[in-house]
Tab-separated table of C-alpha atoms in Angstrom:
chain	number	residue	atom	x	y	z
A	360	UNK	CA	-28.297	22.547	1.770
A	361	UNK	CA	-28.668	19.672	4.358
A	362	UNK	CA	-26.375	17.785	6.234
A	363	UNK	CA	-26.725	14.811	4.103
A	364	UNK	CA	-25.613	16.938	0.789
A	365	UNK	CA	-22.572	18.369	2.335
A	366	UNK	CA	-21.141	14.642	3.735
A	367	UNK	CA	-22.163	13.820	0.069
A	368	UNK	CA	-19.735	16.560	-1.313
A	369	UNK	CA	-17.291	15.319	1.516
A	370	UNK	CA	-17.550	12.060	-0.094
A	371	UNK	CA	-16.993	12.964	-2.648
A	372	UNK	CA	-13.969	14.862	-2.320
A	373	UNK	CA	-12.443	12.072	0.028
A	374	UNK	CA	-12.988	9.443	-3.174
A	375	UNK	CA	-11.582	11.603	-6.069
A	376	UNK	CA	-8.462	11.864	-3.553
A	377	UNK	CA	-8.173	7.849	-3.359
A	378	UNK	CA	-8.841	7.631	-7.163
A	379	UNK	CA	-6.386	10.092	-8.053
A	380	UNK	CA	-3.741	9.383	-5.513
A	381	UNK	CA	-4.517	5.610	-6.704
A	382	UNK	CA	-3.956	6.005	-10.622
A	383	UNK	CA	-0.806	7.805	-10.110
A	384	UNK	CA	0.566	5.615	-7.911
A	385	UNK	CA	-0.540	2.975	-11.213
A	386	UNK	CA	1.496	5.153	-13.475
A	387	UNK	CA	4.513	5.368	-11.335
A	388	UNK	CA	4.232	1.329	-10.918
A	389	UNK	CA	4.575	0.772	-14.915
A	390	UNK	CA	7.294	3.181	-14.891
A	391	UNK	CA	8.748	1.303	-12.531
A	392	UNK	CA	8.513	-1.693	-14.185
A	393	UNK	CA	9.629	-0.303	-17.540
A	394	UNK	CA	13.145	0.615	-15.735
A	395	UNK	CA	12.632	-3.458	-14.695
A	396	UNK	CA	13.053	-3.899	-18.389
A	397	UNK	CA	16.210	-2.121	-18.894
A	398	UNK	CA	17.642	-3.852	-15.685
A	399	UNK	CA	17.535	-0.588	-13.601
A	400	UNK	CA	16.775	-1.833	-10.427
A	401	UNK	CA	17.711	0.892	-8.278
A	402	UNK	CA	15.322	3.392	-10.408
A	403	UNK	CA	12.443	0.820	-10.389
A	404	UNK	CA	12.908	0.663	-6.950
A	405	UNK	CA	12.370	4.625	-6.612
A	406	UNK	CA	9.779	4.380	-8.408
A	407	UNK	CA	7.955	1.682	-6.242
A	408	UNK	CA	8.954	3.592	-3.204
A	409	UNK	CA	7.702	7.171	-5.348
A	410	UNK	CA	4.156	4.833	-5.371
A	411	UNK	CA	4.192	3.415	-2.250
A	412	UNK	CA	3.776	7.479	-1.001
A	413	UNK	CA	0.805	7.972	-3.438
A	414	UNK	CA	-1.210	4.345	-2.204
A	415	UNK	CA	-0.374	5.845	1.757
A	416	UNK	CA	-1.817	8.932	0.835
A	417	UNK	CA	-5.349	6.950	-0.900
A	418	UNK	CA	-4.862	4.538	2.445
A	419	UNK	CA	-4.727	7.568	4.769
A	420	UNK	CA	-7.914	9.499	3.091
A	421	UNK	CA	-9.807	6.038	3.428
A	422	UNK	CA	-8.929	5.346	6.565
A	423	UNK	CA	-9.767	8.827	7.795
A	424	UNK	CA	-13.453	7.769	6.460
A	425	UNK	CA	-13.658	4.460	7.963
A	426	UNK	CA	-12.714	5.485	11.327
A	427	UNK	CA	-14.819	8.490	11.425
A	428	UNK	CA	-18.072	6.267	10.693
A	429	UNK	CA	-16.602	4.233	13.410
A	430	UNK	CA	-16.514	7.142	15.989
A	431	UNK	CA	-20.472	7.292	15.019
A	432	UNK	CA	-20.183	9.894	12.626
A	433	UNK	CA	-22.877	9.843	10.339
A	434	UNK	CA	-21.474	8.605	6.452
A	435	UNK	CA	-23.996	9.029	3.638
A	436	UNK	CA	-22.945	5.614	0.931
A	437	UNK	CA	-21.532	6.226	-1.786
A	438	UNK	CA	-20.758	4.467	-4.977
A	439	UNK	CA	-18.240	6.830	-5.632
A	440	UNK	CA	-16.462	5.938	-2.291
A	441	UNK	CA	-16.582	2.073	-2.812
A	442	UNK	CA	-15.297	2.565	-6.333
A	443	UNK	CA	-12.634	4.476	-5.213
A	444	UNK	CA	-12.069	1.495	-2.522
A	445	UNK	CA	-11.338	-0.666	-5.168
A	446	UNK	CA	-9.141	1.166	-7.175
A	447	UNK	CA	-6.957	1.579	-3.943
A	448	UNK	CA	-6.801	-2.070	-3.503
A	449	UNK	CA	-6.394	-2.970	-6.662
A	450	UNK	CA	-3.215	-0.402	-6.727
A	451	UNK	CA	-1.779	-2.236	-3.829
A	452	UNK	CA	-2.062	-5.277	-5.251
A	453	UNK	CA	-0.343	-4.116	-8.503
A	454	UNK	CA	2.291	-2.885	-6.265
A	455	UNK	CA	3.021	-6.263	-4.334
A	456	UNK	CA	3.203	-7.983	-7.392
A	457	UNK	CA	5.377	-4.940	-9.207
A	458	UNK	CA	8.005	-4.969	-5.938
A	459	UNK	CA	8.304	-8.757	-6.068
A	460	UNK	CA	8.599	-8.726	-9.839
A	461	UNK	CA	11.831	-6.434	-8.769
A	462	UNK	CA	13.255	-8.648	-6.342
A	463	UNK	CA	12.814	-11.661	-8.938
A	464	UNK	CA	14.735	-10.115	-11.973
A	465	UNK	CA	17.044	-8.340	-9.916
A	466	UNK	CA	18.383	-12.001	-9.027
A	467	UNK	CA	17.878	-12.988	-12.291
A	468	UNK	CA	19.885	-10.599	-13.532
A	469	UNK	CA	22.641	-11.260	-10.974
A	470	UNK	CA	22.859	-14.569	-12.039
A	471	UNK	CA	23.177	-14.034	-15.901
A	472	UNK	CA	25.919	-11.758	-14.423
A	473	UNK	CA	27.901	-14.318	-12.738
A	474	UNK	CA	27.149	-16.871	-15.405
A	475	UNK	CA	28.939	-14.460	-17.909
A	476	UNK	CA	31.785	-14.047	-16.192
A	477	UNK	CA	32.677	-17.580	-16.512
């Protein structure tokens, strides 16, 4: 086995990491936003926060990567890896647009509220 094949298996490893810390940070955002549904906030708001620990984790592998190449370590490219890159930022963009959907129908909600009690 060369060098080259081991960084490949590193690559490997590092991008199944992103992926899966990605898609269950994915599945905790549409939980999330089913508890938006039923007007739960505060669990919605776990739930984003429950993500937001599973995207840091992707972010951390990837950066890990990225600044290792940029200390001159050699880093063998890898489909896998810029799939996995995608995925991640995909994710956070899901979970921008989840945590403002959350702010949005949490005032929404506050003002049916108040408009009830009249």
């Amino acid at each position: 086995m060369n060098d080259n094949s081991l960084r490949d298996n590193d690559m490997t490893e590092v991008s199944m990491i992103i992926i899966m810390n990605a898609g269950d940070a994915r599945l905790i955002i549409k939980e999330a936003l089913d508890y938006v549904a039923a007007c739960d906030f505060e669990m919605a708001k776990e739930k984003l926060a429950e993500a937001k620990k599973k995207i840091t984790a992707a972010h951390s592998a990837q950066t890990q990567t990225i600044q290792g190449e940029a200390r001159g370590e050699k880093v063998v490219f890898s489909l896998l890896f810029a799939h996995a890159q995608d995925t991640l930022m995909t994710i956070m963009s899901e979970w921008n647009t989840a945590n403002h959907i959350v702010r949005l129908f949490e005032v929404y909600d506050q003002r049916l509220r108040k408009l009830e009690e009249r």
